[in-house]
XYZ file of C-alpha atoms in Angstrom:
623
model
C 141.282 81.141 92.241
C 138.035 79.627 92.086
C 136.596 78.356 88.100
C 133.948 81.123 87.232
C 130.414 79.623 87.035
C 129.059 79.769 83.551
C 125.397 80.392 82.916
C 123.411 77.455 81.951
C 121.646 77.045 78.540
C 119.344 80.049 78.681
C 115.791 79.622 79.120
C 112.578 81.490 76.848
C 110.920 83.936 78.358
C 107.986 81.032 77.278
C 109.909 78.711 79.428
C 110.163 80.895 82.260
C 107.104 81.846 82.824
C 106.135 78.189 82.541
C 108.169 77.363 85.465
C 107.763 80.222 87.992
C 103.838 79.651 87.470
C 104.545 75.871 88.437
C 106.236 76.967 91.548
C 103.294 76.364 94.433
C 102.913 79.241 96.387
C 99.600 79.414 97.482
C 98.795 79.416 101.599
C 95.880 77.787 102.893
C 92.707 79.580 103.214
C 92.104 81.258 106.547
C 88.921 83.197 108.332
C 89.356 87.013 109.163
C 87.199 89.905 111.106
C 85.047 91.460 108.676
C 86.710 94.874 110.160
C 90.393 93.317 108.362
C 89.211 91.513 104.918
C 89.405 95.167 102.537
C 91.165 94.141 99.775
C 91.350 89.672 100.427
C 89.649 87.366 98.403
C 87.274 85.300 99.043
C 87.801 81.654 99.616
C 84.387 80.393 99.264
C 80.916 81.210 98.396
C 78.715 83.518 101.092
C 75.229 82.556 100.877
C 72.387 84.307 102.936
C 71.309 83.159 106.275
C 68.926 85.626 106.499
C 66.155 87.245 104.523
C 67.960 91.224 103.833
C 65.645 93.008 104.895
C 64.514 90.618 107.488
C 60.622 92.537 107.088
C 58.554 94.530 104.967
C 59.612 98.580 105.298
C 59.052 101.547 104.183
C 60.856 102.854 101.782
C 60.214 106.561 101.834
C 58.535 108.748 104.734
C 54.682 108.766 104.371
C 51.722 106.456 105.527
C 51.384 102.937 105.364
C 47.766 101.885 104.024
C 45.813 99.204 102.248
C 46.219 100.600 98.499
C 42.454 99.939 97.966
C 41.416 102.606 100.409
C 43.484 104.925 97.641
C 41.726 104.035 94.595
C 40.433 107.439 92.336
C 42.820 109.693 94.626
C 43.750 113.006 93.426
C 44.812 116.172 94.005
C 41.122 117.785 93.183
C 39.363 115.279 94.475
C 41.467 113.327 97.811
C 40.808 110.424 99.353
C 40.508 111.115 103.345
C 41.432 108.858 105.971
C 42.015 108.862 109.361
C 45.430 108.608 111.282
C 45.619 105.481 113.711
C 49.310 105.761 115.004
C 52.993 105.903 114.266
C 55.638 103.722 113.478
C 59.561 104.887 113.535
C 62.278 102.826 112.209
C 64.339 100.149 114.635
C 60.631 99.868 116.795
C 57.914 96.954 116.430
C 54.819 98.633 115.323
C 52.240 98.388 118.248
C 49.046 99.151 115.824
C 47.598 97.661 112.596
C 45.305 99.464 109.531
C 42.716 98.181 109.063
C 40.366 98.885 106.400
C 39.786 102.760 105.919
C 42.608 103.960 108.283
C 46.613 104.989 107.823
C 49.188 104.685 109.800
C 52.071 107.673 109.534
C 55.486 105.969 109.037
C 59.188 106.726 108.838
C 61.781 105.422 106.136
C 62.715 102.061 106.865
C 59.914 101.232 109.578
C 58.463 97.738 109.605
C 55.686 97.901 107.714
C 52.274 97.314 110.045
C 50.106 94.482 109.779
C 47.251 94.739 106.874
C 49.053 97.683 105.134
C 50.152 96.987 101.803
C 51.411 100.400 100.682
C 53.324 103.661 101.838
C 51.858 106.873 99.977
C 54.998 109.381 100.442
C 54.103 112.043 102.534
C 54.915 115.018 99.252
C 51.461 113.460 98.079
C 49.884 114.098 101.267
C 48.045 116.866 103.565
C 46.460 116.996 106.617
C 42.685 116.868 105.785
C 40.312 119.813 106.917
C 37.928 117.504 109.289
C 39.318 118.625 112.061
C 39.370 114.939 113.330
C 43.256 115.382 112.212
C 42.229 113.155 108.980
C 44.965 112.628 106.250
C 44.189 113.455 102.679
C 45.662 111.372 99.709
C 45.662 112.972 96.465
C 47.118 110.036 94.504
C 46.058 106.478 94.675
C 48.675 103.938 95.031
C 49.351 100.090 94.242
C 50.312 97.054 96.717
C 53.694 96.955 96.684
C 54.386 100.650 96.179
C 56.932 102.586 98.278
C 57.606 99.063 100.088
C 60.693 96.691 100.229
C 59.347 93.095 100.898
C 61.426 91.018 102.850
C 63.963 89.311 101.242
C 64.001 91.480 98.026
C 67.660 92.537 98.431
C 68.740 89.339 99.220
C 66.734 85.831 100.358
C 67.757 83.821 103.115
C 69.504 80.726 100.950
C 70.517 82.738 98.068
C 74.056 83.054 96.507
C 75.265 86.249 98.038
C 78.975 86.230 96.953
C 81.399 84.141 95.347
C 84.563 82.490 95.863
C 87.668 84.790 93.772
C 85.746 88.254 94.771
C 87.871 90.891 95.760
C 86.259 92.935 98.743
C 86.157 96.095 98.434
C 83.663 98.528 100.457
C 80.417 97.259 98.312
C 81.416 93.963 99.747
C 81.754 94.655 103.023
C 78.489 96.556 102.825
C 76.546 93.509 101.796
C 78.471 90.933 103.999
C 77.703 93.573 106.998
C 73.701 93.229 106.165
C 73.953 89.334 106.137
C 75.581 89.635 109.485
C 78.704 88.227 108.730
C 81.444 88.553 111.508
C 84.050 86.591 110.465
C 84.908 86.320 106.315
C 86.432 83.339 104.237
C 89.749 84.694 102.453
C 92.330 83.517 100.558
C 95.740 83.118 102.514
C 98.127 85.722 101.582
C 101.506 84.242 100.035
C 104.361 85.329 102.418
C 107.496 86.709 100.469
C 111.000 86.273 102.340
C 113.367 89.311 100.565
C 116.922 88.711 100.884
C 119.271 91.304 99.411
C 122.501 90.023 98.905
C 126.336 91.263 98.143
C 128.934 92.973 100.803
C 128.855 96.276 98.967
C 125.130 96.736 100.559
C 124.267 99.145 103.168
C 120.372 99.771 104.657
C 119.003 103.350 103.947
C 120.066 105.530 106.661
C 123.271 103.921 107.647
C 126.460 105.328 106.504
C 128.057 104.571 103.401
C 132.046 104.076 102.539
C 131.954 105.485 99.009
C 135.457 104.253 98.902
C 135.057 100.750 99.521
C 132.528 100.781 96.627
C 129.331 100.548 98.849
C 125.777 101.385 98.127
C 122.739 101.572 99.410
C 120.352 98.641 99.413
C 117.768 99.477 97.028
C 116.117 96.427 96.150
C 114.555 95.065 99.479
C 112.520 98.114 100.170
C 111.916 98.317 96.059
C 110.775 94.512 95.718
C 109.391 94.561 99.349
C 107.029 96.997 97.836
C 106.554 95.476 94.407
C 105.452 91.765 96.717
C 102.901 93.943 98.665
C 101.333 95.868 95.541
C 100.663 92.673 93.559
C 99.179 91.233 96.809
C 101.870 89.536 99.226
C 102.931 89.917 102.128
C 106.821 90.665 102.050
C 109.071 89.921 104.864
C 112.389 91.689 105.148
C 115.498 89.950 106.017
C 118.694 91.427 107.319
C 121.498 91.982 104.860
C 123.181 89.193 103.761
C 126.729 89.381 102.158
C 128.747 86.983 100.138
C 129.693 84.453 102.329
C 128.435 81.026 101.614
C 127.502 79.711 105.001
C 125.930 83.280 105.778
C 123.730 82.912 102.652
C 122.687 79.899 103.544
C 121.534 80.629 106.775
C 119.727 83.591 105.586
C 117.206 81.850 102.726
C 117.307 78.530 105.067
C 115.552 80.904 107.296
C 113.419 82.298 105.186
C 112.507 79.494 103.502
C 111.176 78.198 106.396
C 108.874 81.120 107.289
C 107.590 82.000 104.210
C 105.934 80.616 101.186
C 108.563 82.293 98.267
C 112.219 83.358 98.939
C 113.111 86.126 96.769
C 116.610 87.268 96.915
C 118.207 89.842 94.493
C 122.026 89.718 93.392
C 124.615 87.131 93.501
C 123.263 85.410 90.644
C 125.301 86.441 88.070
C 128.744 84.094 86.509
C 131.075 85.458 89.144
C 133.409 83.635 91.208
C 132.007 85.634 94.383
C 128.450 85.116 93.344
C 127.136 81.854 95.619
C 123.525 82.013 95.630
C 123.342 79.332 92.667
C 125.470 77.148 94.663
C 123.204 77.342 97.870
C 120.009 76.006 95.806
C 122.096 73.860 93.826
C 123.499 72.048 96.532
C 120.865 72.560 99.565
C 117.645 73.288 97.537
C 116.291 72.175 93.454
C 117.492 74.553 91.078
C 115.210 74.373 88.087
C 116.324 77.392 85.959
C 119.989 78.959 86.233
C 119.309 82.392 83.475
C 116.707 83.731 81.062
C 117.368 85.054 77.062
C 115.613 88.204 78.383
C 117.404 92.185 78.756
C 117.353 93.018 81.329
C 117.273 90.391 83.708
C 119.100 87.358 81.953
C 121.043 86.233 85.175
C 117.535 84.743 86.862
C 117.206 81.732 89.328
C 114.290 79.574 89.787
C 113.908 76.391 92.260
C 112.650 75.772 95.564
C 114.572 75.504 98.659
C 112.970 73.436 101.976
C 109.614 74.127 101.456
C 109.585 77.449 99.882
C 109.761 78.506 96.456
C 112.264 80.503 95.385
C 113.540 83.173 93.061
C 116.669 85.070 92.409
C 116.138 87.981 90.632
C 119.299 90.170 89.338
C 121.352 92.705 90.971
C 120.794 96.134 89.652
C 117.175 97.402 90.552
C 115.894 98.161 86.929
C 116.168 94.770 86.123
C 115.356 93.447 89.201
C 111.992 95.229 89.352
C 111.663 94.322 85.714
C 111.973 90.566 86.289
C 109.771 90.824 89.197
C 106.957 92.371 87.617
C 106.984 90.112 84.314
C 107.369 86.629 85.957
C 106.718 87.048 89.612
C 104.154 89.382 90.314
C 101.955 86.984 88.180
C 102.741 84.219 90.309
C 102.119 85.739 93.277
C 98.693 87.729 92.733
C 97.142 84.006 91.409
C 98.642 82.490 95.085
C 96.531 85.264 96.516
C 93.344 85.194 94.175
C 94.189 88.146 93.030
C 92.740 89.124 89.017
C 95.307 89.757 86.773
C 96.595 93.488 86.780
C 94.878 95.541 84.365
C 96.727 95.631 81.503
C 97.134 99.711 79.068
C 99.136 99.735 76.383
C 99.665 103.078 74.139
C 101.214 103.300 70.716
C 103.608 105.791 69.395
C 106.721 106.721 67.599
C 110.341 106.521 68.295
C 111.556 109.842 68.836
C 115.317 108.345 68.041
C 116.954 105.316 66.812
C 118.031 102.172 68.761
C 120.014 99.874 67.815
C 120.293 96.091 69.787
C 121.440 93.038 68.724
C 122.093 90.912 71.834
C 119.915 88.156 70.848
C 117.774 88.347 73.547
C 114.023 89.334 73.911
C 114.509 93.323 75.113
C 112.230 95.005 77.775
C 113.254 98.786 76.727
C 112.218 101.128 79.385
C 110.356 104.834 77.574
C 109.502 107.378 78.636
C 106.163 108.997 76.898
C 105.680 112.753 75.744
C 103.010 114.384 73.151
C 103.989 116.371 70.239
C 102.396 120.044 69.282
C 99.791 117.754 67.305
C 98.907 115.662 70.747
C 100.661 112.404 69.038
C 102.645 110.291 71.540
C 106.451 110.282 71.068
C 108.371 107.677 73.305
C 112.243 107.723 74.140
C 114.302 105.179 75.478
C 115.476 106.249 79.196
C 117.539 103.195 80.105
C 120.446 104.592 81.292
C 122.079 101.289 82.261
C 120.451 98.548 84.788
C 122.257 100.078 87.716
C 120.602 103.502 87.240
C 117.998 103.707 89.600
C 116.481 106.909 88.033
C 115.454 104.395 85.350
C 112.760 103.317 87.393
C 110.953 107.071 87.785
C 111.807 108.274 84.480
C 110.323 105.375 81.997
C 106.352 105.084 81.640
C 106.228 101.658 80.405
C 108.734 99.265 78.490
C 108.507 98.337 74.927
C 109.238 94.415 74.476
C 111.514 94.271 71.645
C 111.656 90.801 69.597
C 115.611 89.222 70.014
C 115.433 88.940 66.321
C 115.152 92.473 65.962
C 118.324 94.747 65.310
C 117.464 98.183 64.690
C 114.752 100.535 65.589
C 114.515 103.166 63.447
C 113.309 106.820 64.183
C 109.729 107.419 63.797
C 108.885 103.660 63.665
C 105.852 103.138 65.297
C 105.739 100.717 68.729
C 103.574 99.580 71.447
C 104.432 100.768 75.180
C 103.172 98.453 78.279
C 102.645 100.835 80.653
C 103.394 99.929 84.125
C 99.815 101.028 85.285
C 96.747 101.904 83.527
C 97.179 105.329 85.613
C 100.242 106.085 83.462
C 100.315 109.777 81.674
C 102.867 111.486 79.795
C 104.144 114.214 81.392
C 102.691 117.715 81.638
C 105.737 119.071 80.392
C 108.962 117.284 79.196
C 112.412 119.290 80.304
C 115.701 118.258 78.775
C 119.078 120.190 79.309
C 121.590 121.926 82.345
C 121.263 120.775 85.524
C 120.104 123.861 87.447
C 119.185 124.333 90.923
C 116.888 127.614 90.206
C 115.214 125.573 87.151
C 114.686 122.571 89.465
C 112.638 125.251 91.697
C 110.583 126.572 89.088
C 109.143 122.668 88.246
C 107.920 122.405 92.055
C 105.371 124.977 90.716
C 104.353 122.719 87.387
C 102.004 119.877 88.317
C 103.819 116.250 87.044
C 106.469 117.710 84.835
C 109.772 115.615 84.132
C 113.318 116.857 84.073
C 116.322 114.805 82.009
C 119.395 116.705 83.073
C 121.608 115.752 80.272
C 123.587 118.735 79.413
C 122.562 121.934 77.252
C 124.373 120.243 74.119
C 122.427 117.024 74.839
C 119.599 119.404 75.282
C 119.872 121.364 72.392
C 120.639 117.555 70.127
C 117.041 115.897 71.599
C 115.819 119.260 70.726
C 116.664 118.832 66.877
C 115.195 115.688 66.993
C 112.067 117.215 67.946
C 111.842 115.225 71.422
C 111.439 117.491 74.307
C 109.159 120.442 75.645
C 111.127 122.718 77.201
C 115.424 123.175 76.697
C 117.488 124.223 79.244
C 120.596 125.455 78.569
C 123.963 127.964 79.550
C 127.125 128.309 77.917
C 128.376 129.752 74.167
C 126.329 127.406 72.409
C 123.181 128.210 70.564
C 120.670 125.905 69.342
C 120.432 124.663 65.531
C 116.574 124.096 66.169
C 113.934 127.306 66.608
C 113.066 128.509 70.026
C 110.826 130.729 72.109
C 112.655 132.061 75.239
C 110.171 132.046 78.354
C 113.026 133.306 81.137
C 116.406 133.811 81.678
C 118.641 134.168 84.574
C 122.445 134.675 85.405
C 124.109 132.100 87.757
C 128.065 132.974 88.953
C 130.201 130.428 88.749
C 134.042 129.791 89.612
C 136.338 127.234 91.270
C 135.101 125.361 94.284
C 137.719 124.770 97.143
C 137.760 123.602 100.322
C 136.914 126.019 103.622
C 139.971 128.216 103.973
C 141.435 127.628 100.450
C 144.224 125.922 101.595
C 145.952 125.670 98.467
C 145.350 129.252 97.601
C 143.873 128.833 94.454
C 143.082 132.286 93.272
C 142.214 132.118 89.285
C 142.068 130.061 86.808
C 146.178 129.608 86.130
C 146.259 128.163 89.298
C 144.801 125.135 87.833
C 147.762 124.888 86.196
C 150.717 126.241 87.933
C 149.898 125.312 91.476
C 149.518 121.849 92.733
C 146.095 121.578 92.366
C 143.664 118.006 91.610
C 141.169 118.985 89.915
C 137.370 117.327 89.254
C 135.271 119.051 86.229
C 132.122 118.858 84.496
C 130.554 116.547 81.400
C 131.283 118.217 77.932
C 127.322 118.334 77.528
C 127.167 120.493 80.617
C 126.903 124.145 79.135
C 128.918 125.374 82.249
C 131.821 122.782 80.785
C 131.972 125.159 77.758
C 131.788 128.398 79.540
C 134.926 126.853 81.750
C 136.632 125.934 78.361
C 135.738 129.752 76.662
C 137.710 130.734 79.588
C 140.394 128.871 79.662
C 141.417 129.747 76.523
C 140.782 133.250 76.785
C 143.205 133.635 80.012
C 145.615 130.926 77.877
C 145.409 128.251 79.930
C 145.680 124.564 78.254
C 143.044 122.353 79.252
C 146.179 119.663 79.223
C 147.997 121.358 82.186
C 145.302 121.173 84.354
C 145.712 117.747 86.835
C 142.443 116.284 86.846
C 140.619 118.287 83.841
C 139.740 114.931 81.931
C 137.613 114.068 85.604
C 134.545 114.655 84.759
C 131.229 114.424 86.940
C 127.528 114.841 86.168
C 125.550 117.287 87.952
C 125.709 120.990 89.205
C 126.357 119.702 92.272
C 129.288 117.248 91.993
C 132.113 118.610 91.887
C 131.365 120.603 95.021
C 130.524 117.515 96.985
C 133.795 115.866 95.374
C 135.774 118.672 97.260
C 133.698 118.268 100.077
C 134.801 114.544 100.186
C 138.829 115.537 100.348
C 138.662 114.050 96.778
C 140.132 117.134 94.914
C 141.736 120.316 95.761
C 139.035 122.074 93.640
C 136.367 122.442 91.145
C 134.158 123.546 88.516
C 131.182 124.785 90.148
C 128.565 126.752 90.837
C 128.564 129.829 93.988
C 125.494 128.138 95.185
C 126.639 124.843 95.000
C 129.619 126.163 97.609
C 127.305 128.020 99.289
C 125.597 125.333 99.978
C 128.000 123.217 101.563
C 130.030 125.764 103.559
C 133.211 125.296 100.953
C 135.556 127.889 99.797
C 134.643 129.742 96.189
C 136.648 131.703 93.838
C 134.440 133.303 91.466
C 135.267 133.411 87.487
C 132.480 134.998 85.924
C 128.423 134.875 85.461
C 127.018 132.819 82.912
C 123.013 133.330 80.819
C 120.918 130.087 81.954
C 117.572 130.144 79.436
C 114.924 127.998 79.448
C 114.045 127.556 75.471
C 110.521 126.182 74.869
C 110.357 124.080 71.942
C 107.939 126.268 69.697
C 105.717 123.475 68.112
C 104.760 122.726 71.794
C 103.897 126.553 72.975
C 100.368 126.057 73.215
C 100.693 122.673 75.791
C 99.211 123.440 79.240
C 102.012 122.381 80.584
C 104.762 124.300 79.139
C 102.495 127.959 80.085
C 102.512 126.543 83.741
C 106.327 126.285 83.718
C 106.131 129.555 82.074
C 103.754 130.900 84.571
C 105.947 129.250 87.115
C 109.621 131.262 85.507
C 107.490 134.407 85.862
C 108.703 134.668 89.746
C 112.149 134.510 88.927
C 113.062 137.299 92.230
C 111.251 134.867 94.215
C 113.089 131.944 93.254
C 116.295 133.203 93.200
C 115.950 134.911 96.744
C 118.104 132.523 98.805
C 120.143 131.306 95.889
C 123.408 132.491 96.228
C 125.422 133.954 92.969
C 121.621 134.366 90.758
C 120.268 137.241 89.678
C 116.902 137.915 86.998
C 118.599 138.167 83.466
């Protein structure tokens, strides 16, 4: 048994960011077709070579003359002159005005020699002379209706300099210089190793069993590296094995210009990572007094820089964006991001008292009155939902114990973009509910239970309640729909244990998998129970509880129980056996104080179509 590796004294968040910033990751500057440099950053300054325009032109359609011929033009009393020729844009002129005579010229033309004005042709008319004679009726000034040479930009003059961001205006004025090839700031190449055996690649299959789990945080960070300006490079998979790991940010250390990798970095006898920079590399910071994210590795390894950032994806995105993303959009002259920040209060407690500086992911929602509420949504580092669910993260002080309900705090939102929701939805997980929000334009569901539901409800937090079961709410509510859903025992195809009813939970030998107590269908199963005189203690598996509408079903699916609490749909769904109990009232309770939001009357709006929704729903019906 191997000694298990201790975290060194933790650094400050102070210290931290001290170090990763002192981590050199910029590339050298390199040249790019002016076709491929949206988005870089200039290297250097981009003076003019050339006058823009190169020539004096028109800048309107009309005739080019010497603005003396115009003086004491008007409408009642013109000046007339005769037409000498025509000059259209992109050709040399081949005539000149001289005194007394216009020339008729197109937008952008090169103005003709001894012109030094363009009268717009709306201020013109051909003259009754019959010698085809032009007549003015305003007089005009040198200069007027004419862009001299070099008045956009001279030849020698600072065009653009080094830090810009291109964007299209850029590219527009690097185009009229004639610029082919553009200075640009390297972009900082990101190596992304995920590590532990329990990871397996999207798509690939996964051995629930044997504790396995999809890699989330190479396509996650990959994403993060790109967005703050990087250029991320995937690795394969590494596991746990030392000589493996090594290879893996050996390799990638030598490619890129930062090594990220993500687990294996916390105290654990199986966790090596530490070991491969310690021994083969510089490690220069071994954990962080920050939550989430306190098992953190800085150093370098070869000739990279590298960071280990922590297993679970919340806090590996979390320590990404607060100490790497910074690093890495000032390797690639990037500004920094554009920084929003809301204030609001705490629609519950919190209490913390880790001694560590907290990054609390919220989630936002406004009250009747349009004030921002915000509610803590961490539902552990390892729930990936975290990361869609929360608007922004409150940084709370490691000092600090207790949050109190209604306390006001500031929210960092992770983009200036960041809204609250349209409409917030808190309750039973329900499959003909989940249909209804594809009709509501950015709405957010937390499906937490009807008694969870009906609890954030009293404190005032959400929108919309949905809930099922005996249980009513303690708080006032305005109905906008209702529906029945049957529900029963889930089995496997052919019911091969021939459950028929609800004693055979008990009498037969039956495993069983059940719902959360906040689910409402939980306390419509328990109702039921003891009506028929079942005891919940009988049952083999009743204490088994999973989360969502769904679960159980897929539980049975699995071979993992002989049967379940579900719903017909749910079985329907996928092809298992159902024996059916009973119907139960699913309502979706608006929270009155918020009847008047937009939102809420487009969910409404949305509920109306109940026969539409339910259609191909097995087991619902319109209430």
């Amino acid at each position: 048994m191997t000694d298990r590796k201790e975290f060194r004294d933790l650094a400050s968040p102070e210290e931290a960011h001290e170090i990763v910033a002192s981590l050199d990751i910029a590339p050298e500057p390199e040249t790019v077709p002016i076709d491929d440099c949206r988005g870089r950053v200039l290297a250097e300054r981009v003076d003019a070579g050339i006058d823009v325009p190169g020539f004096d032109r028109a800048s309107m359609d009309g005739y080019a003359v010497r603005a003396a011929d115009t003086v004491g033009a008007s409408e009642r009393d013109p000046v007339v002159l005769p037409r000498v020729g025509t000059v259209h844009a992109g050709v040399e002129p081949d005539v000149s005005v001289e005194a007394g005579e216009c020339v008729e010229i197109s937008t952008g033309a090169v103005l003709p020699d001894g012109a030094d004005a363009v009268v717009p042709v709306e201020r013109t008319r051909e003259a009754d002379d019959g010698n085809g004679g032009i007549a003015f009726e305003t007089a005009v000034a040198p200069g007027d209706s004419v862009m001299a040479a070099g008045a956009d930009v001279a030849a020698g003059e600072r065009a653009l300099g080094p830090g810009t961001r291109i964007t299209p205006r850029e590219i527009g004025l690097l185009s009229a210089l004639g610029v082919a090839e553009v200075p640009v700031r390297g972009t900082p190449t990101v190596g992304v190793v995920s590590t532990g055996d329990e990871l397996v690649r999207p798509g690939e299959p996964l051995d629930h069993r044997a504790g396995e789990i999809h890699d989330v945080n190479s396509y996650t960070i990959a994403a993060a590296v790109e967005e703050a300006g990087g250029e991320a490079v995937l690795y394969p998979h590494a596991g746990d094995d030392y000589d493996e790991l090594e290879r893996q940010l050996r390799t990638a250390a030598d490619d890129c210009d930062l090594v990220l990798s993500s687990g294996s970095t916390s105290a654990s006898a199986v966790d090596v990572v530490y070991r491969v920079i310690e021994e083969r590399g510089d490690l220069l910071l071994h954990g962080v007094s920050i939550k989430p994210g306190k098992p953190m590795l800085v150093g370098r390894l070869g000739g990279a820089a590298y960071v280990g950032l922590p297993g679970y994806p919340v806090s590996a995105l979390t320590i990404f964006r607060t100490f790497v993303a910074p690093a890495i959009r000032e390797a690639a002259g990037r500004p920094e991001s554009e920084r929003a920040t809301v204030t609001g209060r705490l629609a519950d407690g919190e209490r913390y008292g880790q001694g560590r500086t907290r990054l609390m992911p919220v989630g936002l929602v406004a009250d009747g009155a349009g004030e921002t509420l915000v509610y803590p949504v961490d539902k552990g580092s390892g729930a990936t939902t975290s990361l869609v669910d929360a608007d922004g993260v409150v940084e709370v002080d490691a000092d600090t114990d207790y949050l109190a309900a209604g306390e006001r705090v500031t929210v960092e939102l992770f983009s200036p973009d960041v809204r609250p929701p349209a409409v917030l939805c808190v309750g039973e997980d329900d499959p003909l509910f989940a249909r209804a929000l594809d009709g509501v334009r950015e709405p957010r569901y937390l499906a937490t239970g009807t008694r969870t539901g009906f609890r954030r409800l009293r404190d005032g937090l959400p929108d919309v309640v949905v809930a099922s079961g005996p249980d009513e709410p303690d708080a006032a509510t305005a109905e906008l729909a209702a529906w029945t859903r049957e529900w029963g025992l889930v089995v496997p195809a052919g019911n091969p244990a021939d459950v028929s009813g609800l004693v055979d939970l008990a009498d037969a030998d039956v495993d069983f998998v059940n719902r959360t107590t906040a689910s409402g269908l939980r306390a419509t199963f328990d109702a039921a129970l003891d009506e028929v005189g079942v005891d919940p203690a009988a049952i083999r598996g009743y204490e088994r509880t999973v989360r969502a509408h769904e679960s159980p079903a897929r539980t049975v699916a699995r071979g993992d129980a002989d049967a379940g609490l579900a719903l017909r749909a749910s079985a329907a769904k996928l092809d298992l056996g159902f024996v059916s109990v009973g119907a139960e009232r699913v309502r979706a309770l608006a929270n009155p104080d918020r009847a008047d939001k937009a939102g809420v009357g487009a969910l409404g709006d949305a509920l109306t179509g109940l026969s539409g929704l339910v259609a191909d729903l097995p087991g619902y019906e319109d209430a």
